[in-house]
Every structure is written in structure tokens, then in C-alpha cells.
Amino acid sequence: MKHEHTSERAAAPAGGDSTVPVPAVAGGGTGRRKSPGQRRGGNGSKRVEPSGAKDAAPDGLVIVDKPAGFTSHDVVAKMRGMARTRRVGHAGTLDPMATGVLVLGIERATKLLGHLALTEKEYVGTIRLGQTTITDDAEGEITASKAAHGIAREDIDAGIAGLSGAIMQIPSKVSAIKIDGKRSYSRVRDGEEVEIPARPVTVSSFVLHSAHETEAEDGTPVTDLLVSVECSSGTYIRALARDLGEGLGVGGHLTALRRTRVGPYKLDRARTLEQLQAAVDGGAGAEGAGGTGLPVMPIGDAAAAAFVRWDVTQAQARLLANGVRIAMPLFDGTDSADGTNGTDSADGAGGGTGGRVGGPVAVFGPDGTFLALVENQGGKAKSLAVFV
């Protein structure tokens, strides 16, 4: 399961031991149909509002606990109806089988999404040893089975160690990666032989929590592993499952996956679609929610949580707003006002930048207004996205 740019297969999850409950999903318009209340905003984006509604869609992030069986696009469609705007996007896809943290941006906050998608992510999942599938997860048909009882714990630990750190990973063939302009999953569906080159990824933590011997539906003796993974953008968790099983000589695939963190945004900030729809229906106004009742993280708070913070003077703010590349300091991950650089990651690295010079920096004016995302280019601030 790639945690970025994965294919979004429409099939419902097939089999596998779920490690977490699947929340119920409430309704909510998709925003796809035109209605008398539909209009265009000043930025040209379509807004979908019920007749008589005058409240503008809020700017900010919504952290969704995605249910199983939904594609990321399905969740975006739901959010368009709740927020009454077409201008909604997500920071990194989750396949239908997966659940957990999906970061959505609304209106101007969509400018943050491409940068948020590059942050580290965390998962918990179940790997089944003893069976391989065409998709490397439980959504695909089984292609091979081999008894996988009695595998020594030290052998499993050694296999996990070999898939940790900076590694070269071959992504799953049934993925959205383009090969000569065509999606890999489309080539597989058309019966083509697909070869995807290995690419560098970083698996900063790959931990085995438990191993349970059981029997698959077809009677194959299998072993299910409960694992947690912290990894860089571009890592496929289902490819880790495939490679671990292959290294142990029995094959393997992913049967359940839950994303627990995207950058600084964790499950404790996430809400189910049912909870979000209830807030909209009840009109419970939260800060940044506008008149929709939608609980939205204001764009300034979202930027401060995810990126290195740089507070500028009024004169500097005016120059940046006019496109002037002003001199900016170097950040080493400890320069924020509270000494944490806006991060809650375990290693203390700056949320979206890891404290690296050249990564995104969130610029705030003297009154606390979020102004822009910039990066250090030759000692000057190059604008990545402007919000004023």
C-alpha cells in the first residue's frame, strides 16, 4: 500500500483480518450536481450551496478518519458537499482497503497539500505470510499459497531489519505509477508484463508487535503479523509485506492497513465522515468553520503545526507580498517561538521540513497572520505559495 499516489481501486476490501473497527459513514452531498444554489466564487471555483445559503466555504484543513471501502476521491466528493465548494483536495491517497488519517484542504488551504504530502507517515497493519496476491494486498486475487507455520521469530525479525532504513523498493505493480505515460495498474489489467524500477525510500521504523498462526479461507496455514511502520513519502506498505514474505520463502501480502499520522496530524485530530456530517447538520460552529458548522483547522494553525515558522516584521511582510526575495535566516529545527519548531514527531525534526535548510517555511506577519510558504534559495526567500 503506497502511502502516496496509490491507485484507487473501486473494489471493496476482500478478506483479511482488520485490526481496527470500521466507522459508519453518513451521507452528505457530493457537490457533483448543479442546483439553483450553485455559483462561482471570486477565484473561479464552483461553489455548491443550498438555496438561500450565503456563507462562504471555510479555509483550512479537515483531518478525516477515512472508512474502508471509500477511495480518497470519494471522501473528497463528500467533503465538497459538506463544505459547499468544489475547491477541496487531499494530501496523499489511501486505497479503499485502508482506513485512517486523510488530510483534506478546503479553499486556500489546497495550496498546502502538495507540501504536506511529502511529510513522513505512520501506519499500523497486518501482514499475512503464506499467500501472495496480484495487488500485494487483500483486494487482489491470490496467486500463490505456501504453508507458513513454524517460522522462527528471529527470521522474521531479520527480514524486517533488512527492509528498514534507507532501502530501494520496487513499488507494487497494481499502482498509479506511470510507465511510458500509462498507469501501471492499467497495463496489468490489460495483461501486460510490468517492470517498475526500484526507487529509494526510507523506512525509519518497522516494528513487529505480534505473530499469530492461523488458517486462511482456503485452508492454507498462514501467519498474521501485526506491525507498525513509519516511512517517507513514496513508500508502499503492501510492497513491504510482499518483500518480507518473499524473503522468508513463503510469500506475503497486506490484509489490513490504518494510517495513524500524516506529518504532525494524528488520529486524535481525525473525525469520521459521520461525525463531520453531524456537525454540518447541527450547524455547530467551530473556529474557522464559517457558517457550515464544519470543524476546520484554520490555515494558519495548520501551517504552524506542519512547517518551520518564521515571524517577520511589517516591512518584510510588505516586501514578500510584493514578490521581493528578502534575506531569510537558516533554520536548524529549533528556531520556533516555543523551541519545538511546530513538530510533534518523535525525533524532534521540524514537521514538514525535518529541520532541513531549503524545506518549506511558514511565514507569519507581526499580527500573527499566515502570509506565505517560502523556501531558502541562496539565502533569499523564494515563495512557494502566498496566502494574502
PDB file of C-alpha atoms in Angstrom, residues 72-278:
ATOM      1  CA  SER A  72      -9.784   9.160  -1.416  1.00  0.00           C
ATOM      2  CA  HIS A  73     -11.763  10.744  -4.255  1.00  0.00           C
ATOM      3  CA  ASP A  74     -14.986   9.502  -2.653  1.00  0.00           C
ATOM      4  CA  VAL A  75     -14.054  11.312   0.564  1.00  0.00           C
ATOM      5  CA  VAL A  76     -13.209  14.489  -1.358  1.00  0.00           C
ATOM      6  CA  ALA A  77     -16.618  14.317  -3.045  1.00  0.00           C
ATOM      7  CA  LYS A  78     -18.335  14.018   0.332  1.00  0.00           C
ATOM      8  CA  MET A  79     -16.369  16.981   1.653  1.00  0.00           C
ATOM      9  CA  ARG A  80     -17.327  19.145  -1.325  1.00  0.00           C
ATOM     10  CA  GLY A  81     -20.943  18.717  -0.335  1.00  0.00           C
ATOM     11  CA  MET A  82     -20.312  19.417   3.348  1.00  0.00           C
ATOM     12  CA  ALA A  83     -18.150  22.480   2.701  1.00  0.00           C
ATOM     13  CA  ARG A  84     -20.315  23.749  -0.193  1.00  0.00           C
ATOM     14  CA  THR A  85     -17.368  24.196  -2.514  1.00  0.00           C
ATOM     15  CA  ARG A  86     -15.645  22.337  -5.319  1.00  0.00           C
ATOM     16  CA  ARG A  87     -12.259  23.515  -4.123  1.00  0.00           C
ATOM     17  CA  VAL A  88     -11.268  20.520  -2.000  1.00  0.00           C
ATOM     18  CA  GLY A  89      -8.189  18.319  -2.305  1.00  0.00           C
ATOM     19  CA  HIS A  90      -6.258  15.719  -0.337  1.00  0.00           C
ATOM     20  CA  ALA A  91      -2.626  15.285   0.721  1.00  0.00           C
ATOM     21  CA  GLY A  92      -1.765  11.739  -0.306  1.00  0.00           C
ATOM     22  CA  THR A  93      -4.191   8.964  -1.216  1.00  0.00           C
ATOM     23  CA  LEU A  94      -5.316   5.892   0.671  1.00  0.00           C
ATOM     24  CA  ASP A  95      -6.566   2.825  -1.184  1.00  0.00           C
ATOM     25  CA  PRO A  96     -10.130   1.654  -0.491  1.00  0.00           C
ATOM     26  CA  MET A  97      -8.981  -1.124   1.850  1.00  0.00           C
ATOM     27  CA  ALA A  98      -7.089   1.300   4.113  1.00  0.00           C
ATOM     28  CA  THR A  99      -8.538   3.448   6.862  1.00  0.00           C
ATOM     29  CA  GLY A 100      -7.231   6.334   8.929  1.00  0.00           C
ATOM     30  CA  VAL A 101      -5.787   9.799   8.532  1.00  0.00           C
ATOM     31  CA  LEU A 102      -6.603  11.563   5.274  1.00  0.00           C
ATOM     32  CA  VAL A 103      -5.758  15.273   5.222  1.00  0.00           C
ATOM     33  CA  LEU A 104      -8.158  17.402   3.184  1.00  0.00           C
ATOM     34  CA  GLY A 105      -7.650  21.039   2.250  1.00  0.00           C
ATOM     35  CA  ILE A 106     -10.532  23.439   1.615  1.00  0.00           C
ATOM     36  CA  GLU A 107     -10.348  26.612  -0.484  1.00  0.00           C
ATOM     37  CA  ARG A 108      -6.967  28.367   0.014  1.00  0.00           C
ATOM     38  CA  ALA A 109      -5.653  25.507   2.155  1.00  0.00           C
ATOM     39  CA  THR A 110      -5.416  23.380  -1.008  1.00  0.00           C
ATOM     40  CA  LYS A 111      -2.162  25.257  -1.651  1.00  0.00           C
ATOM     41  CA  LEU A 112      -0.637  23.467   1.352  1.00  0.00           C
ATOM     42  CA  LEU A 113      -1.460  19.965   0.219  1.00  0.00           C
ATOM     43  CA  GLY A 114       1.422  19.312  -2.163  1.00  0.00           C
ATOM     44  CA  HIS A 115       3.880  20.202   0.582  1.00  0.00           C
ATOM     45  CA  LEU A 116       2.059  18.225   3.279  1.00  0.00           C
ATOM     46  CA  ALA A 117       2.077  15.151   1.026  1.00  0.00           C
ATOM     47  CA  LEU A 118       5.871  14.995   1.324  1.00  0.00           C
ATOM     48  CA  THR A 119       5.896  14.533   5.095  1.00  0.00           C
ATOM     49  CA  GLU A 120       6.545  11.311   6.980  1.00  0.00           C
ATOM     50  CA  LYS A 121       3.630   8.985   7.696  1.00  0.00           C
ATOM     51  CA  GLU A 122       2.824   6.262  10.206  1.00  0.00           C
ATOM     52  CA  TYR A 123       0.763   3.099   9.798  1.00  0.00           C
ATOM     53  CA  VAL A 124      -0.394   0.018  11.651  1.00  0.00           C
ATOM     54  CA  GLY A 125      -1.230  -3.024   9.594  1.00  0.00           C
ATOM     55  CA  THR A 126      -1.492  -6.784   9.298  1.00  0.00           C
ATOM     56  CA  ILE A 127       0.812  -8.791   7.032  1.00  0.00           C
ATOM     57  CA  ARG A 128      -0.199 -12.334   6.119  1.00  0.00           C
ATOM     58  CA  LEU A 129       2.685 -14.720   5.483  1.00  0.00           C
ATOM     59  CA  GLY A 130       1.893 -17.720   3.288  1.00  0.00           C
ATOM     60  CA  GLN A 131      -0.032 -16.158   0.416  1.00  0.00           C
ATOM     61  CA  THR A 132       0.751 -13.697  -2.366  1.00  0.00           C
ATOM     62  CA  THR A 133      -1.753 -11.657  -4.363  1.00  0.00           C
ATOM     63  CA  ILE A 134      -1.616  -9.777  -7.630  1.00  0.00           C
ATOM     64  CA  THR A 135      -2.059  -6.443  -5.833  1.00  0.00           C
ATOM     65  CA  ASP A 136       0.165  -7.301  -2.815  1.00  0.00           C
ATOM     66  CA  ASP A 137      -2.877  -6.748  -0.584  1.00  0.00           C
ATOM     67  CA  ALA A 138      -6.193  -8.387   0.230  1.00  0.00           C
ATOM     68  CA  GLU A 139      -8.017  -6.666  -2.650  1.00  0.00           C
ATOM     69  CA  GLY A 140      -6.311  -8.792  -5.261  1.00  0.00           C
ATOM     70  CA  GLU A 141      -6.714 -12.441  -6.198  1.00  0.00           C
ATOM     71  CA  ILE A 142      -4.378 -14.955  -4.573  1.00  0.00           C
ATOM     72  CA  THR A 143      -1.608 -16.021  -6.933  1.00  0.00           C
ATOM     73  CA  ALA A 144       0.310 -18.473  -4.731  1.00  0.00           C
ATOM     74  CA  SER A 145      -0.013 -20.202  -1.362  1.00  0.00           C
ATOM     75  CA  LYS A 146       2.538 -21.965   0.845  1.00  0.00           C
ATOM     76  CA  ALA A 147       2.298 -23.222   4.397  1.00  0.00           C
ATOM     77  CA  ALA A 148       3.716 -20.611   6.752  1.00  0.00           C
ATOM     78  CA  HIS A 149       3.543 -22.076  10.242  1.00  0.00           C
ATOM     79  CA  GLY A 150       6.583 -22.516  12.444  1.00  0.00           C
ATOM     80  CA  ILE A 151       8.576 -19.546  11.092  1.00  0.00           C
ATOM     81  CA  ALA A 152      11.207 -18.589  13.643  1.00  0.00           C
ATOM     82  CA  ARG A 153      10.769 -15.169  15.249  1.00  0.00           C
ATOM     83  CA  GLU A 154      14.425 -14.368  14.655  1.00  0.00           C
ATOM     84  CA  ASP A 155      13.959 -14.989  10.916  1.00  0.00           C
ATOM     85  CA  ILE A 156      11.008 -12.604  10.817  1.00  0.00           C
ATOM     86  CA  ASP A 157      12.974 -10.015  12.781  1.00  0.00           C
ATOM     87  CA  ALA A 158      15.898 -10.361  10.367  1.00  0.00           C
ATOM     88  CA  GLY A 159      13.582  -9.891   7.391  1.00  0.00           C
ATOM     89  CA  ILE A 160      12.096  -6.755   8.924  1.00  0.00           C
ATOM     90  CA  ALA A 161      15.562  -5.384   9.686  1.00  0.00           C
ATOM     91  CA  GLY A 162      16.523  -5.851   6.039  1.00  0.00           C
ATOM     92  CA  LEU A 163      13.546  -3.731   4.994  1.00  0.00           C
ATOM     93  CA  SER A 164      14.315  -0.908   7.434  1.00  0.00           C
ATOM     94  CA  GLY A 165      16.312   2.282   6.976  1.00  0.00           C
ATOM     95  CA  ALA A 166      17.204   3.686   3.556  1.00  0.00           C
ATOM     96  CA  ILE A 167      16.223   0.989   1.057  1.00  0.00           C
ATOM     97  CA  MET A 168      15.481   0.555  -2.631  1.00  0.00           C
ATOM     98  CA  GLN A 169      11.875  -0.530  -3.091  1.00  0.00           C
ATOM     99  CA  ILE A 170      10.051  -1.784  -6.164  1.00  0.00           C
ATOM    100  CA  PRO A 171       6.505  -0.384  -5.960  1.00  0.00           C
ATOM    101  CA  SER A 172       3.520  -2.663  -6.367  1.00  0.00           C
ATOM    102  CA  LYS A 173       2.650  -3.386  -9.983  1.00  0.00           C
ATOM    103  CA  VAL A 174      -1.010  -2.568  -9.419  1.00  0.00           C
ATOM    104  CA  SER A 175      -0.384   1.091  -8.655  1.00  0.00           C
ATOM    105  CA  ALA A 176      -0.886   4.509 -10.189  1.00  0.00           C
ATOM    106  CA  ILE A 177       2.743   4.832 -11.240  1.00  0.00           C
ATOM    107  CA  LYS A 178       3.019   5.764 -14.902  1.00  0.00           C
ATOM    108  CA  ILE A 179       5.115   3.681 -17.273  1.00  0.00           C
ATOM    109  CA  ASP A 180       5.572   5.384 -20.638  1.00  0.00           C
ATOM    110  CA  GLY A 181       2.566   7.548 -19.898  1.00  0.00           C
ATOM    111  CA  LYS A 182       0.212   4.721 -18.882  1.00  0.00           C
ATOM    112  CA  ARG A 183      -0.757   3.772 -15.340  1.00  0.00           C
ATOM    113  CA  SER A 184       0.853   0.558 -14.155  1.00  0.00           C
ATOM    114  CA  TYR A 185      -2.468  -0.871 -12.949  1.00  0.00           C
ATOM    115  CA  SER A 186      -3.945  -0.312 -16.420  1.00  0.00           C
ATOM    116  CA  ARG A 187      -1.089  -2.260 -18.002  1.00  0.00           C
ATOM    117  CA  VAL A 188      -1.576  -5.130 -15.542  1.00  0.00           C
ATOM    118  CA  ARG A 189      -5.322  -5.127 -16.196  1.00  0.00           C
ATOM    119  CA  ASP A 190      -4.594  -5.347 -19.937  1.00  0.00           C
ATOM    120  CA  GLY A 191      -2.404  -8.399 -19.364  1.00  0.00           C
ATOM    121  CA  GLU A 192       0.937  -6.695 -19.932  1.00  0.00           C
ATOM    122  CA  GLU A 193       4.120  -7.657 -18.113  1.00  0.00           C
ATOM    123  CA  VAL A 194       5.108  -4.712 -15.961  1.00  0.00           C
ATOM    124  CA  GLU A 195       8.574  -3.858 -14.707  1.00  0.00           C
ATOM    125  CA  ILE A 196       8.809  -0.905 -12.331  1.00  0.00           C
ATOM    126  CA  PRO A 197      12.303   0.273 -11.388  1.00  0.00           C
ATOM    127  CA  ALA A 198      13.263   0.336  -7.726  1.00  0.00           C
ATOM    128  CA  ARG A 199      13.264   3.724  -6.029  1.00  0.00           C
ATOM    129  CA  PRO A 200      14.793   4.982  -2.796  1.00  0.00           C
ATOM    130  CA  VAL A 201      12.538   5.213   0.250  1.00  0.00           C
ATOM    131  CA  THR A 202      13.202   5.465   3.965  1.00  0.00           C
ATOM    132  CA  VAL A 203      11.563   3.181   6.495  1.00  0.00           C
ATOM    133  CA  SER A 204      12.536   4.864   9.740  1.00  0.00           C
ATOM    134  CA  SER A 205      10.683   2.325  11.902  1.00  0.00           C
ATOM    135  CA  PHE A 206       9.335  -1.163  11.123  1.00  0.00           C
ATOM    136  CA  VAL A 207       8.194  -2.943  14.282  1.00  0.00           C
ATOM    137  CA  LEU A 208       6.648  -6.389  14.778  1.00  0.00           C
ATOM    138  CA  HIS A 209       4.147  -6.365  17.654  1.00  0.00           C
ATOM    139  CA  SER A 210       2.735  -9.880  17.438  1.00  0.00           C
ATOM    140  CA  ALA A 211       2.638 -13.019  15.290  1.00  0.00           C
ATOM    141  CA  HIS A 212      -0.404 -15.313  15.148  1.00  0.00           C
ATOM    142  CA  GLU A 213      -0.593 -18.646  13.350  1.00  0.00           C
ATOM    143  CA  THR A 214      -3.978 -19.260  11.762  1.00  0.00           C
ATOM    144  CA  GLU A 215      -5.605 -20.732   8.676  1.00  0.00           C
ATOM    145  CA  ALA A 216      -6.655 -18.926   5.506  1.00  0.00           C
ATOM    146  CA  GLU A 217     -10.103 -19.409   3.988  1.00  0.00           C
ATOM    147  CA  ASP A 218      -8.684 -21.948   1.526  1.00  0.00           C
ATOM    148  CA  GLY A 219      -7.105 -23.957   4.373  1.00  0.00           C
ATOM    149  CA  THR A 220      -3.535 -22.700   3.906  1.00  0.00           C
ATOM    150  CA  PRO A 221      -1.607 -22.480   7.214  1.00  0.00           C
ATOM    151  CA  VAL A 222      -0.643 -18.804   7.431  1.00  0.00           C
ATOM    152  CA  THR A 223       0.905 -16.445   9.975  1.00  0.00           C
ATOM    153  CA  ASP A 224      -0.504 -12.979  10.539  1.00  0.00           C
ATOM    154  CA  LEU A 225       1.864 -10.264  11.726  1.00  0.00           C
ATOM    155  CA  LEU A 226       0.695  -7.090  13.450  1.00  0.00           C
ATOM    156  CA  VAL A 227       3.194  -4.371  12.543  1.00  0.00           C
ATOM    157  CA  SER A 228       3.684  -0.613  12.694  1.00  0.00           C
ATOM    158  CA  VAL A 229       5.645   1.418  10.151  1.00  0.00           C
ATOM    159  CA  GLU A 230       6.985   4.959   9.970  1.00  0.00           C
ATOM    160  CA  CYS A 231       8.168   5.856   6.493  1.00  0.00           C
ATOM    161  CA  SER A 232       8.899   8.526   3.950  1.00  0.00           C
ATOM    162  CA  SER A 233       6.671   9.709   1.167  1.00  0.00           C
ATOM    163  CA  GLY A 234       6.519   7.202  -1.680  1.00  0.00           C
ATOM    164  CA  THR A 235       6.756   4.066   0.455  1.00  0.00           C
ATOM    165  CA  TYR A 236       4.359   1.228  -0.341  1.00  0.00           C
ATOM    166  CA  ILE A 237       3.385  -0.692   2.796  1.00  0.00           C
ATOM    167  CA  ARG A 238       1.991  -3.532   0.693  1.00  0.00           C
ATOM    168  CA  ALA A 239       5.357  -3.800  -1.048  1.00  0.00           C
ATOM    169  CA  LEU A 240       6.972  -4.239   2.374  1.00  0.00           C
ATOM    170  CA  ALA A 241       4.519  -7.084   3.040  1.00  0.00           C
ATOM    171  CA  ARG A 242       5.310  -8.658  -0.333  1.00  0.00           C
ATOM    172  CA  ASP A 243       9.070  -8.384   0.128  1.00  0.00           C
ATOM    173  CA  LEU A 244       9.014  -9.687   3.699  1.00  0.00           C
ATOM    174  CA  GLY A 245       7.085 -12.789   2.636  1.00  0.00           C
ATOM    175  CA  GLU A 246       9.313 -13.314  -0.372  1.00  0.00           C
ATOM    176  CA  GLY A 247      12.446 -13.056   1.772  1.00  0.00           C
ATOM    177  CA  LEU A 248      11.061 -15.690   4.148  1.00  0.00           C
ATOM    178  CA  GLY A 249      10.288 -18.007   1.235  1.00  0.00           C
ATOM    179  CA  VAL A 250       6.533 -18.209   1.834  1.00  0.00           C
ATOM    180  CA  GLY A 251       5.121 -15.127   0.171  1.00  0.00           C
ATOM    181  CA  GLY A 252       3.119 -12.392   1.832  1.00  0.00           C
ATOM    182  CA  HIS A 253       0.556  -9.661   1.376  1.00  0.00           C
ATOM    183  CA  LEU A 254      -1.151  -6.899   3.340  1.00  0.00           C
ATOM    184  CA  THR A 255      -4.569  -7.720   4.810  1.00  0.00           C
ATOM    185  CA  ALA A 256      -5.316  -4.542   6.798  1.00  0.00           C
ATOM    186  CA  LEU A 257      -3.875  -1.040   6.964  1.00  0.00           C
ATOM    187  CA  ARG A 258      -4.638   2.008   9.076  1.00  0.00           C
ATOM    188  CA  ARG A 259      -2.783   5.304   8.698  1.00  0.00           C
ATOM    189  CA  THR A 260      -2.262   6.880  12.098  1.00  0.00           C
ATOM    190  CA  ARG A 261      -0.286  10.000  11.185  1.00  0.00           C
ATOM    191  CA  VAL A 262       0.471  12.335   8.273  1.00  0.00           C
ATOM    192  CA  GLY A 263       3.217  14.744   9.290  1.00  0.00           C
ATOM    193  CA  PRO A 264       2.039  16.332  12.542  1.00  0.00           C
ATOM    194  CA  TYR A 265      -1.607  15.341  12.068  1.00  0.00           C
ATOM    195  CA  LYS A 266      -2.612  12.274  14.062  1.00  0.00           C
ATOM    196  CA  LEU A 267      -5.723  10.180  14.560  1.00  0.00           C
ATOM    197  CA  ASP A 268      -6.651  12.139  17.671  1.00  0.00           C
ATOM    198  CA  ARG A 269      -7.417  15.087  15.366  1.00  0.00           C
ATOM    199  CA  ALA A 270      -9.330  12.999  12.835  1.00  0.00           C
ATOM    200  CA  ARG A 271     -13.107  12.706  12.591  1.00  0.00           C
ATOM    201  CA  THR A 272     -15.223  10.188  10.761  1.00  0.00           C
ATOM    202  CA  LEU A 273     -17.452  11.233   7.896  1.00  0.00           C
ATOM    203  CA  GLU A 274     -20.403  10.515  10.158  1.00  0.00           C
ATOM    204  CA  GLN A 275     -19.102  12.916  12.810  1.00  0.00           C
ATOM    205  CA  LEU A 276     -18.363  15.593  10.237  1.00  0.00           C
ATOM    206  CA  GLN A 277     -21.789  15.299   8.660  1.00  0.00           C
ATOM    207  CA  ALA A 278     -23.428  15.521  12.087  1.00  0.00           C
TER     208      ALA A 278
END
